[in-house]
Amino acid sequence: MDRRYPAAMATDDRDVIRDGIVVGLATGAYGLSFGALSDAAGLSLLQTCALSLLVFTGASQFALAAVIGGGGAPMTGAATAILLGVRHALYGLRLSRILKVRGWRRAGAAQLVIDESSAMSFRDDDHQSRLGFWWTGLAVFVFWNLATLIGALGAQTLSDPTVLGLDAAAPAAFVALLAPRMRSRQTWILAILAGLVAIAAVPLVPAGVPVLVAAGSAALVSWRMNLKEPLDGDTTRNDAATVAGRMQKDPTEEPS
Amino acid sequence: MTWAAIFVAAIGCYLLKLTGLSVPQHILEHPKVQQLAVLLPVALLSALIFVQTFAEREHLVVDARAAGVAVGVIAVILRAPFLVVLTLAAATAALLRVL
């Protein structure tokens, strides 16, 4: 046990498990909105559920559905979804040290590497870190997929889901996902640059491509930048309430 | 084509997750790589916001969507929960279309 912290602050395994389930429920709740949005974008129920089962990454799924709904080529949506998933490779860097999994267990663990499971794996000792990862990952997986199904079924009962204004909900979702990442003037500049490049590209290239053009430009610019803000956030507040509160505002926030 | 895209996205995202768990750490620890992983979502999300709000295939329009997103932005600034932000944005757009 870590002796730096007084016993009063020590959490036991049940707390870690409970926290994981709470975050799973909170995250799953907005799977409802993905299910509805994906259906509104024109994907079938099976396609919507496949996205939540196979891709299992909030921002990537929203992006793929949004590109298809906007008339873009599905492959450009896939490319956007993959680019949005690059951060998961970095999560794995830290997690590999803690999880120590090989073979099939590593294959299974990989599917569960998401923002929430990574965030909940920041614990004082490795055992609780592993508990946090697995319980959060599994809880989110179960609830996210259930909620996706319910959301998609709910949207299907309407003859024209866009009458609900769901096409405004997708960009609003991206605003909510973006807001917590705006930590410095440099990120603001990059965001505005990317937005302007994308807008400028809309009349010039097929639907779905402007986002990739903006991403490419931003990647070039960011390689030359020296980010002044810290890449790791504050690691002291990782109790369930704080994480769940953060996840409510930003389901894809980096672990901190 | 949609199914192909779903499988491509699934495989791509999964490989990224697996890579992190498998790759020698010195590559991922390169500061530029870490910086890119932080900044790329910023650029992508921003581009998506602008395109999803103002683009109609290959034209730019300002319609009820923009108003809905504007309301969503206000809700985000006011720190509303995720589902509230989406609901307000959708309701605004829907309301404007009915009026």
CSV table of N, CA and C in Angstrom, one decimal, chain A residues 65 68 193 255:
chain,number,residue,atom,x,y,z
A,65,ALA,N,-20.9,8.9,-38.2
A,65,ALA,CA,-22.3,9.1,-38.5
A,65,ALA,C,-22.6,10.5,-39.1
A,68,ILE,N,-21.5,10.6,-42.8
A,68,ILE,CA,-22.4,9.9,-43.7
A,68,ILE,C,-23.7,10.7,-43.8
A,193,LEU,N,-8.0,27.9,-37.1
A,193,LEU,CA,-7.4,27.6,-38.4
A,193,LEU,C,-8.0,26.4,-39.1
A,255,PRO,N,-7.3,11.3,-20.2
A,255,PRO,CA,-7.2,11.0,-18.8
A,255,PRO,C,-6.4,12.1,-18.1
